[in-house]
mmCIF file with all atom_site columns, C-alpha atoms in Angstrom:
data_model
loop_
_atom_site.group_PDB
_atom_site.id
_atom_site.type_symbol
_atom_site.label_atom_id
_atom_site.label_alt_id
_atom_site.label_comp_id
_atom_site.label_asym_id
_atom_site.label_entity_id
_atom_site.label_seq_id
_atom_site.pdbx_PDB_ins_code
_atom_site.Cartn_x
_atom_site.Cartn_y
_atom_site.Cartn_z
_atom_site.occupancy
_atom_site.B_iso_or_equiv
_atom_site.pdbx_formal_charge
_atom_site.auth_seq_id
_atom_site.auth_comp_id
_atom_site.auth_asym_id
_atom_site.auth_atom_id
_atom_site.pdbx_PDB_model_num
ATOM 1   C CA . UNK A 1 1   ? 49.100  37.922  -32.096 1.00 0.00 ? 44  UNK A CA 1
ATOM 2   C CA . UNK A 1 2   ? 45.079  39.066  -32.354 1.00 0.00 ? 45  UNK A CA 1
ATOM 3   C CA . UNK A 1 3   ? 43.147  38.264  -29.366 1.00 0.00 ? 46  UNK A CA 1
ATOM 4   C CA . UNK A 1 4   ? 39.822  37.195  -30.497 1.00 0.00 ? 47  UNK A CA 1
ATOM 5   C CA . UNK A 1 5   ? 36.761  38.507  -28.154 1.00 0.00 ? 48  UNK A CA 1
ATOM 6   C CA . UNK A 1 6   ? 35.346  36.276  -25.451 1.00 0.00 ? 49  UNK A CA 1
ATOM 7   C CA . UNK A 1 7   ? 32.061  34.888  -26.233 1.00 0.00 ? 50  UNK A CA 1
ATOM 8   C CA . UNK A 1 8   ? 28.846  36.532  -24.012 1.00 0.00 ? 51  UNK A CA 1
ATOM 9   C CA . UNK A 1 9   ? 27.191  33.465  -22.428 1.00 0.00 ? 52  UNK A CA 1
ATOM 10  C CA . UNK A 1 10  ? 23.674  34.116  -21.815 1.00 0.00 ? 53  UNK A CA 1
ATOM 11  C CA . UNK A 1 11  ? 22.067  31.538  -19.397 1.00 0.00 ? 54  UNK A CA 1
ATOM 12  C CA . UNK A 1 12  ? 18.632  30.356  -20.729 1.00 0.00 ? 55  UNK A CA 1
ATOM 13  C CA . UNK A 1 13  ? 17.941  27.451  -18.486 1.00 0.00 ? 56  UNK A CA 1
ATOM 14  C CA . UNK A 1 14  ? 16.048  29.981  -15.869 1.00 0.00 ? 57  UNK A CA 1
ATOM 15  C CA . UNK A 1 15  ? 16.017  28.803  -12.075 1.00 0.00 ? 58  UNK A CA 1
ATOM 16  C CA . UNK A 1 16  ? 16.095  25.423  -10.969 1.00 0.00 ? 59  UNK A CA 1
ATOM 17  C CA . UNK A 1 17  ? 12.639  26.090  -8.776  1.00 0.00 ? 60  UNK A CA 1
ATOM 18  C CA . UNK A 1 18  ? 11.339  27.961  -12.124 1.00 0.00 ? 61  UNK A CA 1
ATOM 19  C CA . UNK A 1 19  ? 11.925  24.609  -14.043 1.00 0.00 ? 62  UNK A CA 1
ATOM 20  C CA . UNK A 1 20  ? 11.217  22.486  -11.447 1.00 0.00 ? 63  UNK A CA 1
ATOM 21  C CA . UNK A 1 21  ? 7.436   24.180  -10.804 1.00 0.00 ? 64  UNK A CA 1
ATOM 22  C CA . UNK A 1 22  ? 6.871   23.580  -14.678 1.00 0.00 ? 65  UNK A CA 1
ATOM 23  C CA . UNK A 1 23  ? 7.779   19.549  -14.580 1.00 0.00 ? 66  UNK A CA 1
ATOM 24  C CA . UNK A 1 24  ? 5.116   17.792  -16.519 1.00 0.00 ? 67  UNK A CA 1
ATOM 25  C CA . UNK A 1 25  ? 4.306   15.440  -13.872 1.00 0.00 ? 68  UNK A CA 1
ATOM 26  C CA . UNK A 1 26  ? 2.732   18.701  -12.002 1.00 0.00 ? 69  UNK A CA 1
ATOM 27  C CA . UNK A 1 27  ? 0.077   19.309  -14.553 1.00 0.00 ? 70  UNK A CA 1
ATOM 28  C CA . UNK A 1 28  ? -3.498  18.257  -14.016 1.00 0.00 ? 71  UNK A CA 1
ATOM 29  C CA . UNK A 1 29  ? -4.376  15.128  -13.345 1.00 0.00 ? 72  UNK A CA 1
ATOM 30  C CA . UNK A 1 30  ? -0.817  13.838  -12.504 1.00 0.00 ? 73  UNK A CA 1
ATOM 31  C CA . UNK A 1 31  ? 0.079   16.156  -9.591  1.00 0.00 ? 74  UNK A CA 1
ATOM 32  C CA . UNK A 1 32  ? -3.165  15.522  -7.699  1.00 0.00 ? 75  UNK A CA 1
ATOM 33  C CA . UNK A 1 33  ? -2.801  11.758  -8.325  1.00 0.00 ? 76  UNK A CA 1
ATOM 34  C CA . UNK A 1 34  ? 0.799   12.197  -6.905  1.00 0.00 ? 77  UNK A CA 1
ATOM 35  C CA . UNK A 1 35  ? -0.281  14.337  -3.949  1.00 0.00 ? 78  UNK A CA 1
ATOM 36  C CA . UNK A 1 36  ? -2.985  11.742  -3.004  1.00 0.00 ? 79  UNK A CA 1
ATOM 37  C CA . UNK A 1 37  ? -0.979  8.420   -3.424  1.00 0.00 ? 80  UNK A CA 1
ATOM 38  C CA . UNK A 1 38  ? 1.536   9.452   -1.205  1.00 0.00 ? 81  UNK A CA 1
ATOM 39  C CA . UNK A 1 39  ? -0.606  8.805   1.640   1.00 0.00 ? 82  UNK A CA 1
ATOM 40  C CA . UNK A 1 40  ? -1.121  5.525   0.615   1.00 0.00 ? 83  UNK A CA 1
ATOM 41  C CA . UNK A 1 41  ? 2.808   4.659   -0.009  1.00 0.00 ? 84  UNK A CA 1
ATOM 42  C CA . UNK A 1 42  ? 3.437   6.483   3.214   1.00 0.00 ? 85  UNK A CA 1
ATOM 43  C CA . UNK A 1 43  ? 1.160   4.065   5.485   1.00 0.00 ? 86  UNK A CA 1
ATOM 44  C CA . UNK A 1 44  ? 2.612   1.160   3.274   1.00 0.00 ? 87  UNK A CA 1
ATOM 45  C CA . UNK A 1 45  ? 5.708   2.103   4.507   1.00 0.00 ? 88  UNK A CA 1
ATOM 46  C CA . UNK A 1 46  ? 4.869   2.421   8.041   1.00 0.00 ? 89  UNK A CA 1
ATOM 47  C CA . UNK A 1 47  ? 3.143   -1.269  7.970   1.00 0.00 ? 90  UNK A CA 1
ATOM 48  C CA . UNK A 1 48  ? 6.427   -2.443  6.753   1.00 0.00 ? 91  UNK A CA 1
ATOM 49  C CA . UNK A 1 49  ? 8.007   -1.243  9.560   1.00 0.00 ? 92  UNK A CA 1
ATOM 50  C CA . UNK A 1 50  ? 5.989   -2.413  12.257  1.00 0.00 ? 93  UNK A CA 1
ATOM 51  C CA . UNK A 1 51  ? 6.593   -5.970  10.763  1.00 0.00 ? 94  UNK A CA 1
ATOM 52  C CA . UNK A 1 52  ? 10.186  -4.997  10.796  1.00 0.00 ? 95  UNK A CA 1
ATOM 53  C CA . UNK A 1 53  ? 10.703  -3.665  14.005  1.00 0.00 ? 96  UNK A CA 1
ATOM 54  C CA . UNK A 1 54  ? 10.187  -7.465  16.021  1.00 0.00 ? 97  UNK A CA 1
ATOM 55  C CA . UNK A 1 55  ? 13.264  -8.515  14.087  1.00 0.00 ? 98  UNK A CA 1
ATOM 56  C CA . UNK A 1 56  ? 15.296  -5.611  14.497  1.00 0.00 ? 99  UNK A CA 1
ATOM 57  C CA . UNK A 1 57  ? 17.638  -4.362  17.538  1.00 0.00 ? 100 UNK A CA 1
ATOM 58  C CA . UNK A 1 58  ? 16.444  -1.928  19.705  1.00 0.00 ? 101 UNK A CA 1
ATOM 59  C CA . UNK A 1 59  ? 19.358  0.709   18.709  1.00 0.00 ? 102 UNK A CA 1
ATOM 60  C CA . UNK A 1 60  ? 17.713  0.513   15.075  1.00 0.00 ? 103 UNK A CA 1
ATOM 61  C CA . UNK A 1 61  ? 13.904  0.732   16.074  1.00 0.00 ? 104 UNK A CA 1
ATOM 62  C CA . UNK A 1 62  ? 14.206  3.731   18.243  1.00 0.00 ? 105 UNK A CA 1
ATOM 63  C CA . UNK A 1 63  ? 15.746  6.168   15.880  1.00 0.00 ? 106 UNK A CA 1
ATOM 64  C CA . UNK A 1 64  ? 13.929  5.035   13.058  1.00 0.00 ? 107 UNK A CA 1
ATOM 65  C CA . UNK A 1 65  ? 10.574  4.862   14.657  1.00 0.00 ? 108 UNK A CA 1
ATOM 66  C CA . UNK A 1 66  ? 11.263  8.561   15.490  1.00 0.00 ? 109 UNK A CA 1
ATOM 67  C CA . UNK A 1 67  ? 12.143  9.379   12.014  1.00 0.00 ? 110 UNK A CA 1
ATOM 68  C CA . UNK A 1 68  ? 9.315   7.569   10.429  1.00 0.00 ? 111 UNK A CA 1
ATOM 69  C CA . UNK A 1 69  ? 6.695   8.163   13.096  1.00 0.00 ? 112 UNK A CA 1
ATOM 70  C CA . UNK A 1 70  ? 7.468   11.848  13.991  1.00 0.00 ? 113 UNK A CA 1
ATOM 71  C CA . UNK A 1 71  ? 9.309   13.081  10.338  1.00 0.00 ? 114 UNK A CA 1
ATOM 72  C CA . UNK A 1 72  ? 7.048   10.918  7.886   1.00 0.00 ? 115 UNK A CA 1
ATOM 73  C CA . UNK A 1 73  ? 3.704   12.563  8.703   1.00 0.00 ? 116 UNK A CA 1
ATOM 74  C CA . UNK A 1 74  ? 5.582   16.035  8.466   1.00 0.00 ? 117 UNK A CA 1
ATOM 75  C CA . UNK A 1 75  ? 7.399   14.945  5.308   1.00 0.00 ? 118 UNK A CA 1
ATOM 76  C CA . UNK A 1 76  ? 4.438   13.475  3.703   1.00 0.00 ? 119 UNK A CA 1
ATOM 77  C CA . UNK A 1 77  ? 1.856   16.295  4.706   1.00 0.00 ? 120 UNK A CA 1
ATOM 78  C CA . UNK A 1 78  ? 4.348   18.987  2.896   1.00 0.00 ? 121 UNK A CA 1
ATOM 79  C CA . UNK A 1 79  ? 5.019   16.995  -0.455  1.00 0.00 ? 122 UNK A CA 1
ATOM 80  C CA . UNK A 1 80  ? 1.232   16.417  -0.695  1.00 0.00 ? 123 UNK A CA 1
ATOM 81  C CA . UNK A 1 81  ? 0.433   19.887  -0.269  1.00 0.00 ? 124 UNK A CA 1
ATOM 82  C CA . UNK A 1 82  ? 3.118   21.355  -2.371  1.00 0.00 ? 125 UNK A CA 1
ATOM 83  C CA . UNK A 1 83  ? 2.567   19.117  -5.079  1.00 0.00 ? 126 UNK A CA 1
ATOM 84  C CA . UNK A 1 84  ? -1.117  19.693  -5.426  1.00 0.00 ? 127 UNK A CA 1
ATOM 85  C CA . UNK A 1 85  ? -0.592  23.563  -4.895  1.00 0.00 ? 128 UNK A CA 1
ATOM 86  C CA . UNK A 1 86  ? 2.053   23.424  -8.001  1.00 0.00 ? 129 UNK A CA 1
ATOM 87  C CA . UNK A 1 87  ? -0.023  21.562  -9.910  1.00 0.00 ? 130 UNK A CA 1
ATOM 88  C CA . UNK A 1 88  ? -3.130  23.961  -9.571  1.00 0.00 ? 131 UNK A CA 1
ATOM 89  C CA . UNK A 1 89  ? -0.508  26.975  -9.990  1.00 0.00 ? 132 UNK A CA 1
ATOM 90  C CA . UNK A 1 90  ? 0.274   25.244  -13.630 1.00 0.00 ? 133 UNK A CA 1
ATOM 91  C CA . UNK A 1 91  ? -3.268  24.971  -14.288 1.00 0.00 ? 134 UNK A CA 1
ATOM 92  C CA . UNK A 1 92  ? -4.033  27.134  -17.103 1.00 0.00 ? 135 UNK A CA 1
ATOM 93  C CA . UNK A 1 93  ? -6.885  29.642  -16.379 1.00 0.00 ? 136 UNK A CA 1
ATOM 94  C CA . UNK A 1 94  ? -9.522  28.634  -18.716 1.00 0.00 ? 137 UNK A CA 1
ATOM 95  C CA . UNK A 1 95  ? -9.444  25.246  -16.931 1.00 0.00 ? 138 UNK A CA 1
ATOM 96  C CA . UNK A 1 96  ? -9.520  26.732  -13.321 1.00 0.00 ? 139 UNK A CA 1
ATOM 97  C CA . UNK A 1 97  ? -13.587 26.433  -13.165 1.00 0.00 ? 140 UNK A CA 1
ATOM 98  C CA . UNK A 1 98  ? -13.448 22.914  -14.391 1.00 0.00 ? 141 UNK A CA 1
ATOM 99  C CA . UNK A 1 99  ? -10.531 22.001  -12.185 1.00 0.00 ? 142 UNK A CA 1
ATOM 100 C CA . UNK A 1 100 ? -12.389 23.641  -9.057  1.00 0.00 ? 143 UNK A CA 1
ATOM 101 C CA . UNK A 1 101 ? -15.936 22.119  -9.607  1.00 0.00 ? 144 UNK A CA 1
ATOM 102 C CA . UNK A 1 102 ? -14.088 18.306  -9.955  1.00 0.00 ? 145 UNK A CA 1
ATOM 103 C CA . UNK A 1 103 ? -11.784 18.855  -7.040  1.00 0.00 ? 146 UNK A CA 1
ATOM 104 C CA . UNK A 1 104 ? -14.581 19.769  -5.140  1.00 0.00 ? 147 UNK A CA 1
ATOM 105 C CA . UNK A 1 105 ? -16.756 16.941  -5.829  1.00 0.00 ? 148 UNK A CA 1
ATOM 106 C CA . UNK A 1 106 ? -13.509 14.420  -5.499  1.00 0.00 ? 149 UNK A CA 1
ATOM 107 C CA . UNK A 1 107 ? -13.160 16.180  -1.904  1.00 0.00 ? 150 UNK A CA 1
ATOM 108 C CA . UNK A 1 108 ? -16.471 15.345  -0.932  1.00 0.00 ? 151 UNK A CA 1
ATOM 109 C CA . UNK A 1 109 ? -15.022 11.482  -1.565  1.00 0.00 ? 152 UNK A CA 1
ATOM 110 C CA . UNK A 1 110 ? -12.841 11.962  1.555   1.00 0.00 ? 153 UNK A CA 1
ATOM 111 C CA . UNK A 1 111 ? -16.085 11.743  4.066   1.00 0.00 ? 154 UNK A CA 1
ATOM 112 C CA . UNK A 1 112 ? -17.019 8.136   2.965   1.00 0.00 ? 155 UNK A CA 1
ATOM 113 C CA . UNK A 1 113 ? -13.679 6.941   3.067   1.00 0.00 ? 156 UNK A CA 1
ATOM 114 C CA . UNK A 1 114 ? -13.345 8.113   6.740   1.00 0.00 ? 157 UNK A CA 1
ATOM 115 C CA . UNK A 1 115 ? -16.626 6.686   7.385   1.00 0.00 ? 158 UNK A CA 1
ATOM 116 C CA . UNK A 1 116 ? -15.883 3.372   5.794   1.00 0.00 ? 159 UNK A CA 1
ATOM 117 C CA . UNK A 1 117 ? -12.235 3.059   7.618   1.00 0.00 ? 160 UNK A CA 1
ATOM 118 C CA . UNK A 1 118 ? -13.987 3.618   11.172  1.00 0.00 ? 161 UNK A CA 1
ATOM 119 C CA . UNK A 1 119 ? -16.858 1.239   10.286  1.00 0.00 ? 162 UNK A CA 1
ATOM 120 C CA . UNK A 1 120 ? -14.131 -1.487  9.279   1.00 0.00 ? 163 UNK A CA 1
ATOM 121 C CA . UNK A 1 121 ? -11.237 -1.196  11.020  1.00 0.00 ? 164 UNK A CA 1
ATOM 122 C CA . UNK A 1 122 ? -10.368 -4.441  9.271   1.00 0.00 ? 165 UNK A CA 1
ATOM 123 C CA . UNK A 1 123 ? -11.192 -5.559  5.983   1.00 0.00 ? 166 UNK A CA 1
ATOM 124 C CA . UNK A 1 124 ? -14.242 -7.526  5.847   1.00 0.00 ? 167 UNK A CA 1
ATOM 125 C CA . UNK A 1 125 ? -14.092 -11.425 5.258   1.00 0.00 ? 168 UNK A CA 1
ATOM 126 C CA . UNK A 1 126 ? -10.017 -11.098 6.163   1.00 0.00 ? 169 UNK A CA 1
ATOM 127 C CA . UNK A 1 127 ? -10.034 -14.343 8.072   1.00 0.00 ? 170 UNK A CA 1
ATOM 128 C CA . UNK A 1 128 ? -11.609 -16.050 5.342   1.00 0.00 ? 171 UNK A CA 1
ATOM 129 C CA . UNK A 1 129 ? -8.861  -14.698 2.738   1.00 0.00 ? 172 UNK A CA 1
ATOM 130 C CA . UNK A 1 130 ? -6.224  -15.956 5.337   1.00 0.00 ? 173 UNK A CA 1
ATOM 131 C CA . UNK A 1 131 ? -5.105  -12.753 6.472   1.00 0.00 ? 174 UNK A CA 1
ATOM 132 C CA . UNK A 1 132 ? -3.872  -12.062 10.441  1.00 0.00 ? 175 UNK A CA 1
ATOM 133 C CA . UNK A 1 133 ? -5.341  -9.355  12.041  1.00 0.00 ? 176 UNK A CA 1
ATOM 134 C CA . UNK A 1 134 ? -2.293  -7.307  11.893  1.00 0.00 ? 177 UNK A CA 1
ATOM 135 C CA . UNK A 1 135 ? -2.423  -7.630  8.286   1.00 0.00 ? 178 UNK A CA 1
ATOM 136 C CA . UNK A 1 136 ? -6.297  -7.112  8.143   1.00 0.00 ? 179 UNK A CA 1
ATOM 137 C CA . UNK A 1 137 ? -6.244  -3.782  9.713   1.00 0.00 ? 180 UNK A CA 1
ATOM 138 C CA . UNK A 1 138 ? -3.111  -2.938  7.584   1.00 0.00 ? 181 UNK A CA 1
ATOM 139 C CA . UNK A 1 139 ? -4.557  -3.204  4.554   1.00 0.00 ? 182 UNK A CA 1
ATOM 140 C CA . UNK A 1 140 ? -7.467  -1.492  5.953   1.00 0.00 ? 183 UNK A CA 1
ATOM 141 C CA . UNK A 1 141 ? -5.774  1.679   6.689   1.00 0.00 ? 184 UNK A CA 1
ATOM 142 C CA . UNK A 1 142 ? -3.986  1.631   3.600   1.00 0.00 ? 185 UNK A CA 1
ATOM 143 C CA . UNK A 1 143 ? -6.656  0.948   1.128   1.00 0.00 ? 186 UNK A CA 1
ATOM 144 C CA . UNK A 1 144 ? -8.965  3.662   3.224   1.00 0.00 ? 187 UNK A CA 1
ATOM 145 C CA . UNK A 1 145 ? -7.429  5.556   5.442   1.00 0.00 ? 188 UNK A CA 1
ATOM 146 C CA . UNK A 1 146 ? -4.578  6.499   2.910   1.00 0.00 ? 189 UNK A CA 1
ATOM 147 C CA . UNK A 1 147 ? -6.934  7.490   -0.166  1.00 0.00 ? 190 UNK A CA 1
ATOM 148 C CA . UNK A 1 148 ? -8.938  9.573   2.644   1.00 0.00 ? 191 UNK A CA 1
ATOM 149 C CA . UNK A 1 149 ? -6.303  11.619  3.671   1.00 0.00 ? 192 UNK A CA 1
ATOM 150 C CA . UNK A 1 150 ? -4.671  12.359  0.535   1.00 0.00 ? 193 UNK A CA 1
ATOM 151 C CA . UNK A 1 151 ? -8.523  13.318  -0.460  1.00 0.00 ? 194 UNK A CA 1
ATOM 152 C CA . UNK A 1 152 ? -8.711  15.310  2.187   1.00 0.00 ? 195 UNK A CA 1
ATOM 153 C CA . UNK A 1 153 ? -5.396  17.118  1.490   1.00 0.00 ? 196 UNK A CA 1
ATOM 154 C CA . UNK A 1 154 ? -7.567  18.212  -1.890  1.00 0.00 ? 197 UNK A CA 1
ATOM 155 C CA . UNK A 1 155 ? -8.331  21.823  0.235   1.00 0.00 ? 198 UNK A CA 1
ATOM 156 C CA . UNK A 1 156 ? -4.483  22.878  -0.455  1.00 0.00 ? 199 UNK A CA 1
ATOM 157 C CA . UNK A 1 157 ? -5.311  22.997  -4.239  1.00 0.00 ? 200 UNK A CA 1
ATOM 158 C CA . UNK A 1 158 ? -8.731  24.416  -4.165  1.00 0.00 ? 201 UNK A CA 1
ATOM 159 C CA . UNK A 1 159 ? -7.661  26.909  -1.947  1.00 0.00 ? 202 UNK A CA 1
ATOM 160 C CA . UNK A 1 160 ? -4.822  28.024  -4.637  1.00 0.00 ? 203 UNK A CA 1
ATOM 161 C CA . UNK A 1 161 ? -7.452  27.604  -7.685  1.00 0.00 ? 204 UNK A CA 1
ATOM 162 C CA . UNK A 1 162 ? -10.055 29.926  -5.458  1.00 0.00 ? 205 UNK A CA 1
ATOM 163 C CA . UNK A 1 163 ? -7.511  32.345  -5.166  1.00 0.00 ? 206 UNK A CA 1
ATOM 164 C CA . UNK A 1 164 ? -6.517  32.440  -8.741  1.00 0.00 ? 207 UNK A CA 1
ATOM 165 C CA . UNK A 1 165 ? -10.238 32.520  -9.824  1.00 0.00 ? 208 UNK A CA 1
ATOM 166 C CA . UNK A 1 166 ? -10.746 35.454  -7.521  1.00 0.00 ? 209 UNK A CA 1
ATOM 167 C CA . UNK A 1 167 ? -8.280  37.367  -8.877  1.00 0.00 ? 210 UNK A CA 1
ATOM 168 C CA . UNK A 1 168 ? -9.335  37.048  -12.539 1.00 0.00 ? 211 UNK A CA 1
#
C-alpha cells in the first residue's frame, strides 16, 4: 500500500479586510461619491420614518426612533468617513496632488449648500408644486443639507491625502 503525500495548500486570497480595501468601488471617484451620497440616503430614510411614525404603534416608534435617531448618524458618519478614507488610501501616488486639489475645491462647495439650506428651509415654490410644508422641508433637507454634510466629510480624505503627500 503506497501512501500519497498530502498536497500543500497555500492561501493566496489574502485577508478579508485587504480584499475589501481594494474593492473597485473604493477607487476614485466612486468612493468619494458613495461617501457623499450616504447622507442624502440617510436623510431620506429619516424622512420616511417620520411619515411612518404617525401610523405605527408606540411600541415600534420608540425603539425604532432611538435606533434611527441615535445609531443612524453614527453609522452614517463612520461609513462615510471610512469609505472616503479608503478611497484616498487607494489613490495612486502620481494622482495624490491632483486629487487633493479637486477635493479641496469640492470641500468648499459645502459652504454654499449649507447657506442655501438655511436660507430656504423649504423648497421655494413648494406650494405651487403642490407640496405640503412637511414634504417641501424634507425635500430641501435631502437635496441641500444631505450633500452639504456629505461634502463636509471630504475633510477625512483630504487629511489622508495630505499625510500621504507629506510622507513622500
